Short mmCIF file of N, CA, C and O in Angstrom, two decimals:
data_model
loop_
_atom_site.label_atom_id
_atom_site.label_comp_id
_atom_site.label_asym_id
_atom_site.label_seq_id
_atom_site.Cartn_x
_atom_site.Cartn_y
_atom_site.Cartn_z
N UNK A 1 18.46 -20.08 -28.70
CA UNK A 1 19.72 -20.66 -28.33
C UNK A 1 20.17 -21.62 -29.43
O UNK A 1 19.37 -22.38 -29.97
N UNK A 2 21.43 -21.59 -29.72
CA UNK A 2 21.98 -22.48 -30.74
C UNK A 2 22.67 -23.65 -30.05
O UNK A 2 23.28 -23.50 -29.01
N UNK A 3 22.57 -24.82 -30.67
CA UNK A 3 23.22 -26.01 -30.13
C UNK A 3 24.64 -26.11 -30.65
O UNK A 3 24.91 -25.84 -31.81
N UNK A 4 25.55 -26.48 -29.76
CA UNK A 4 26.96 -26.64 -30.11
C UNK A 4 27.25 -28.14 -30.25
O UNK A 4 27.25 -28.85 -29.25
N UNK A 5 27.49 -28.64 -31.44
CA UNK A 5 27.67 -30.08 -31.64
C UNK A 5 28.92 -30.65 -30.96
O UNK A 5 29.04 -31.86 -30.81
N UNK A 6 29.83 -29.79 -30.49
CA UNK A 6 31.03 -30.31 -29.84
C UNK A 6 30.82 -30.53 -28.34
O UNK A 6 31.70 -31.05 -27.67
N UNK A 7 29.66 -30.15 -27.80
CA UNK A 7 29.37 -30.35 -26.38
C UNK A 7 28.38 -31.50 -26.23
O UNK A 7 27.38 -31.59 -26.94
N UNK A 8 28.66 -32.37 -25.26
CA UNK A 8 27.89 -33.61 -25.09
C UNK A 8 26.41 -33.36 -24.81
O UNK A 8 25.54 -34.01 -25.40
N UNK A 9 26.10 -32.44 -23.92
CA UNK A 9 24.70 -32.20 -23.57
C UNK A 9 23.93 -31.63 -24.75
O UNK A 9 22.76 -31.99 -24.98
N UNK A 10 24.56 -30.81 -25.55
CA UNK A 10 23.93 -30.26 -26.76
C UNK A 10 23.65 -31.39 -27.76
O UNK A 10 22.57 -31.45 -28.34
N UNK A 11 24.62 -32.27 -27.94
CA UNK A 11 24.44 -33.40 -28.86
C UNK A 11 23.34 -34.34 -28.38
O UNK A 11 22.56 -34.86 -29.18
N UNK A 12 23.29 -34.55 -27.05
CA UNK A 12 22.26 -35.43 -26.51
C UNK A 12 20.87 -34.85 -26.74
O UNK A 12 19.93 -35.57 -27.10
N UNK A 13 20.72 -33.53 -26.57
CA UNK A 13 19.42 -32.90 -26.82
C UNK A 13 19.04 -33.02 -28.29
O UNK A 13 17.90 -33.34 -28.62
N UNK A 14 19.98 -32.80 -29.18
CA UNK A 14 19.70 -32.94 -30.62
C UNK A 14 19.26 -34.36 -30.93
O UNK A 14 18.30 -34.58 -31.67
N UNK A 15 19.93 -35.35 -30.34
CA UNK A 15 19.55 -36.75 -30.54
C UNK A 15 18.16 -37.03 -30.02
O UNK A 15 17.36 -37.73 -30.67
N UNK A 16 17.84 -36.48 -28.82
CA UNK A 16 16.50 -36.66 -28.26
C UNK A 16 15.44 -36.05 -29.16
O UNK A 16 14.36 -36.64 -29.36
N UNK A 17 15.72 -34.87 -29.69
CA UNK A 17 14.74 -34.22 -30.57
C UNK A 17 14.60 -34.97 -31.89
O UNK A 17 13.49 -35.10 -32.42
N UNK A 18 15.70 -35.50 -32.42
CA UNK A 18 15.64 -36.30 -33.65
C UNK A 18 14.83 -37.58 -33.42
O UNK A 18 14.10 -38.02 -34.30
N UNK A 19 14.96 -38.16 -32.22
CA UNK A 19 14.21 -39.39 -31.91
C UNK A 19 12.71 -39.16 -31.89
O UNK A 19 11.93 -40.09 -32.13
N UNK A 20 12.26 -37.94 -31.61
CA UNK A 20 10.82 -37.66 -31.58
C UNK A 20 10.19 -37.87 -32.96
O UNK A 20 9.02 -38.23 -33.05
N UNK A 21 10.94 -37.67 -34.01
CA UNK A 21 10.41 -37.82 -35.36
C UNK A 21 10.21 -39.29 -35.70
O UNK A 21 9.30 -39.65 -36.45
N UNK A 22 11.01 -40.17 -35.10
CA UNK A 22 11.01 -41.59 -35.46
C UNK A 22 10.05 -42.44 -34.64
O UNK A 22 9.96 -43.63 -34.86
N UNK A 23 9.35 -41.85 -33.68
CA UNK A 23 8.52 -42.62 -32.75
C UNK A 23 7.18 -42.94 -33.39
O UNK A 23 6.59 -42.10 -34.08
N UNK A 24 6.68 -44.16 -33.13
CA UNK A 24 5.42 -44.57 -33.71
C UNK A 24 4.25 -44.47 -32.75
O UNK A 24 3.31 -43.73 -32.97
N UNK A 25 4.28 -45.22 -31.62
CA UNK A 25 3.12 -45.26 -30.74
C UNK A 25 3.16 -44.16 -29.69
O UNK A 25 4.19 -43.57 -29.39
N UNK A 26 2.00 -43.91 -29.10
CA UNK A 26 1.81 -42.80 -28.17
C UNK A 26 2.67 -42.94 -26.91
O UNK A 26 3.30 -41.97 -26.47
N UNK A 27 2.69 -44.12 -26.29
CA UNK A 27 3.44 -44.31 -25.04
C UNK A 27 4.94 -44.10 -25.26
O UNK A 27 5.61 -43.48 -24.43
N UNK A 28 5.45 -44.59 -26.36
CA UNK A 28 6.86 -44.40 -26.68
C UNK A 28 7.15 -42.92 -26.94
O UNK A 28 8.20 -42.40 -26.55
N UNK A 29 6.20 -42.23 -27.57
CA UNK A 29 6.34 -40.80 -27.86
C UNK A 29 6.44 -40.00 -26.56
O UNK A 29 7.28 -39.11 -26.43
N UNK A 30 5.59 -40.32 -25.59
CA UNK A 30 5.60 -39.62 -24.30
C UNK A 30 6.95 -39.83 -23.61
O UNK A 30 7.52 -38.90 -23.04
N UNK A 31 7.48 -41.04 -23.67
CA UNK A 31 8.79 -41.31 -23.08
C UNK A 31 9.89 -40.50 -23.74
O UNK A 31 10.78 -39.97 -23.06
N UNK A 32 9.83 -40.39 -25.06
CA UNK A 32 10.84 -39.61 -25.78
C UNK A 32 10.72 -38.11 -25.47
O UNK A 32 11.72 -37.42 -25.36
N UNK A 33 9.49 -37.63 -25.29
CA UNK A 33 9.29 -36.23 -24.91
C UNK A 33 9.89 -35.99 -23.54
O UNK A 33 10.58 -34.98 -23.32
N UNK A 34 9.66 -36.90 -22.60
CA UNK A 34 10.22 -36.75 -21.26
C UNK A 34 11.75 -36.74 -21.29
O UNK A 34 12.39 -35.97 -20.57
N UNK A 35 12.34 -37.59 -22.13
CA UNK A 35 13.80 -37.61 -22.28
C UNK A 35 14.31 -36.26 -22.81
O UNK A 35 15.29 -35.71 -22.30
N UNK A 36 13.63 -35.75 -23.83
CA UNK A 36 14.03 -34.47 -24.41
C UNK A 36 13.87 -33.33 -23.41
O UNK A 36 14.74 -32.46 -23.31
N UNK A 37 12.79 -33.35 -22.64
CA UNK A 37 12.56 -32.30 -21.65
C UNK A 37 13.61 -32.31 -20.56
O UNK A 37 14.13 -31.25 -20.18
N UNK A 38 13.95 -33.48 -20.04
CA UNK A 38 14.94 -33.52 -18.97
C UNK A 38 16.32 -33.10 -19.48
O UNK A 38 17.07 -32.42 -18.78
N UNK A 39 16.65 -33.46 -20.72
CA UNK A 39 17.92 -33.02 -21.30
C UNK A 39 17.91 -31.51 -21.51
O UNK A 39 18.90 -30.83 -21.21
N UNK A 40 16.80 -30.98 -22.00
CA UNK A 40 16.69 -29.53 -22.21
C UNK A 40 16.81 -28.78 -20.89
O UNK A 40 17.46 -27.73 -20.83
N UNK A 41 16.19 -29.30 -19.83
CA UNK A 41 16.28 -28.64 -18.54
C UNK A 41 17.72 -28.61 -18.04
O UNK A 41 18.19 -27.58 -17.54
N UNK A 42 18.43 -29.73 -18.18
CA UNK A 42 19.83 -29.78 -17.75
C UNK A 42 20.68 -28.81 -18.56
O UNK A 42 21.54 -28.10 -18.01
N UNK A 43 20.42 -28.75 -19.85
CA UNK A 43 21.17 -27.85 -20.72
C UNK A 43 20.90 -26.39 -20.39
O UNK A 43 21.83 -25.57 -20.28
N UNK A 44 19.63 -26.04 -20.19
CA UNK A 44 19.29 -24.67 -19.85
C UNK A 44 19.89 -24.26 -18.50
O UNK A 44 20.35 -23.13 -18.33
N UNK A 45 19.89 -25.18 -17.54
CA UNK A 45 20.49 -24.89 -16.24
C UNK A 45 21.99 -24.63 -16.41
O UNK A 45 22.55 -23.68 -15.84
N UNK A 46 22.65 -25.47 -17.19
CA UNK A 46 24.08 -25.31 -17.44
C UNK A 46 24.37 -23.96 -18.11
O UNK A 46 25.27 -23.24 -17.70
N UNK A 47 23.59 -23.63 -19.12
CA UNK A 47 23.80 -22.37 -19.84
C UNK A 47 23.49 -21.17 -18.96
O UNK A 47 24.13 -20.13 -19.07
N UNK A 48 22.49 -21.29 -18.07
CA UNK A 48 22.19 -20.20 -17.15
C UNK A 48 23.37 -19.97 -16.21
O UNK A 48 23.73 -18.83 -15.93
N UNK A 49 23.98 -21.04 -15.71
CA UNK A 49 25.12 -20.88 -14.82
C UNK A 49 26.30 -20.25 -15.55
O UNK A 49 27.02 -19.44 -14.97
N UNK A 50 26.48 -20.57 -16.81
CA UNK A 50 27.54 -19.94 -17.60
C UNK A 50 27.25 -18.45 -17.73
O UNK A 50 28.14 -17.61 -17.59
N UNK A 51 25.99 -18.10 -17.97
CA UNK A 51 25.61 -16.70 -18.08
C UNK A 51 25.78 -15.98 -16.75
O UNK A 51 26.29 -14.86 -16.70
N UNK A 52 25.38 -16.64 -15.67
CA UNK A 52 25.42 -16.01 -14.36
C UNK A 52 26.84 -15.86 -13.82
O UNK A 52 27.18 -14.83 -13.25
N UNK A 53 27.68 -16.90 -13.98
CA UNK A 53 29.01 -16.90 -13.38
C UNK A 53 30.13 -16.64 -14.37
O UNK A 53 31.28 -16.50 -13.98
N UNK A 54 29.85 -16.61 -15.64
CA UNK A 54 30.86 -16.32 -16.65
C UNK A 54 31.98 -17.34 -16.66
O UNK A 54 31.75 -18.54 -16.65
N UNK A 55 33.20 -16.86 -16.62
CA UNK A 55 34.38 -17.73 -16.71
C UNK A 55 34.51 -18.66 -15.51
O UNK A 55 35.21 -19.67 -15.58
N UNK A 56 33.82 -18.35 -14.42
CA UNK A 56 33.93 -19.16 -13.21
C UNK A 56 32.86 -20.25 -13.13
O UNK A 56 32.73 -20.92 -12.10
N UNK A 57 32.07 -20.43 -14.17
CA UNK A 57 30.95 -21.38 -14.14
C UNK A 57 31.42 -22.80 -13.83
O UNK A 57 30.79 -23.51 -13.04
N UNK A 58 32.52 -23.26 -14.43
CA UNK A 58 33.02 -24.61 -14.16
C UNK A 58 33.44 -24.78 -12.72
O UNK A 58 33.15 -25.80 -12.08
N UNK A 59 34.10 -23.77 -12.17
CA UNK A 59 34.54 -23.82 -10.78
C UNK A 59 33.34 -23.84 -9.83
O UNK A 59 33.29 -24.63 -8.89
N UNK A 60 32.36 -23.00 -10.10
CA UNK A 60 31.17 -22.94 -9.26
C UNK A 60 30.43 -24.27 -9.30
O UNK A 60 29.97 -24.77 -8.27
N UNK A 61 30.35 -24.88 -10.45
CA UNK A 61 29.67 -26.18 -10.58
C UNK A 61 30.36 -27.23 -9.72
O UNK A 61 29.72 -28.00 -9.02
N UNK A 62 31.69 -27.26 -9.78
CA UNK A 62 32.43 -28.24 -8.97
C UNK A 62 32.29 -27.95 -7.48
O UNK A 62 32.16 -28.87 -6.68
N UNK A 63 32.28 -26.68 -7.10
CA UNK A 63 32.11 -26.33 -5.69
C UNK A 63 30.74 -26.71 -5.17
O UNK A 63 30.59 -27.13 -4.03
N UNK A 64 29.72 -26.57 -6.02
CA UNK A 64 28.37 -26.94 -5.61
C UNK A 64 28.23 -28.45 -5.39
O UNK A 64 27.35 -28.89 -4.67
N UNK A 65 29.10 -29.23 -6.02
CA UNK A 65 29.03 -30.67 -5.88
C UNK A 65 29.73 -31.16 -4.62
O UNK A 65 29.58 -32.31 -4.24
N UNK A 66 30.50 -30.29 -3.96
CA UNK A 66 31.17 -30.70 -2.73
C UNK A 66 30.13 -31.00 -1.65
O UNK A 66 29.10 -30.34 -1.56
N UNK A 67 30.41 -31.97 -0.81
CA UNK A 67 29.47 -32.25 0.29
C UNK A 67 29.33 -31.02 1.19
O UNK A 67 30.26 -30.22 1.33
N UNK A 68 28.18 -30.88 1.81
CA UNK A 68 27.92 -29.70 2.64
C UNK A 68 28.91 -29.60 3.80
O UNK A 68 29.27 -28.50 4.22
N UNK A 69 29.39 -30.71 4.29
CA UNK A 69 30.36 -30.70 5.39
C UNK A 69 31.65 -29.99 4.96
O UNK A 69 32.20 -29.19 5.70
N UNK A 70 32.10 -30.28 3.77
CA UNK A 70 33.32 -29.64 3.26
C UNK A 70 33.08 -28.16 3.03
O UNK A 70 33.93 -27.32 3.33
N UNK A 71 31.89 -27.81 2.50
CA UNK A 71 31.58 -26.40 2.28
C UNK A 71 31.56 -25.64 3.61
O UNK A 71 32.04 -24.52 3.69
N UNK A 72 30.99 -26.26 4.66
CA UNK A 72 30.99 -25.61 5.98
C UNK A 72 32.41 -25.41 6.47
O UNK A 72 32.75 -24.37 7.01
N UNK A 73 33.28 -26.41 6.27
CA UNK A 73 34.66 -26.30 6.69
C UNK A 73 35.36 -25.17 5.95
O UNK A 73 36.10 -24.38 6.53
N UNK A 74 35.12 -25.09 4.64
CA UNK A 74 35.74 -24.02 3.86
C UNK A 74 35.24 -22.65 4.31
O UNK A 74 35.99 -21.68 4.32
N UNK A 75 33.98 -22.56 4.68
CA UNK A 75 33.41 -21.28 5.12
C UNK A 75 34.06 -20.81 6.42
O UNK A 75 34.22 -19.60 6.62
N UNK A 76 34.43 -21.73 7.28
CA UNK A 76 35.07 -21.34 8.55
C UNK A 76 36.52 -20.93 8.34
O UNK A 76 37.09 -20.27 9.21
N UNK A 77 37.11 -21.26 7.23
CA UNK A 77 38.52 -20.96 6.96
C UNK A 77 38.71 -19.55 6.42
O UNK A 77 39.82 -19.12 6.25
N UNK A 78 37.64 -18.86 6.10
CA UNK A 78 37.75 -17.52 5.50
C UNK A 78 38.17 -16.50 6.47
O UNK A 78 38.10 -16.16 7.44
#
């Protein structure tokens, strides 16, 4: 996968990976690895949703953030 420097999550992952080179002690290194891993997981999830839903990925993401009560209401309106 290639990183897109114009997208925030991609830039954050690149920054996290660059920070791994600058770390000195072990405890700080583990913290930086955890930061990079959580950013990578969020990025991979986002990219998977784009792959799965295509052009509708943004809409699906917003719909998933709706409270379950609203989703139930929308389901009854169909």
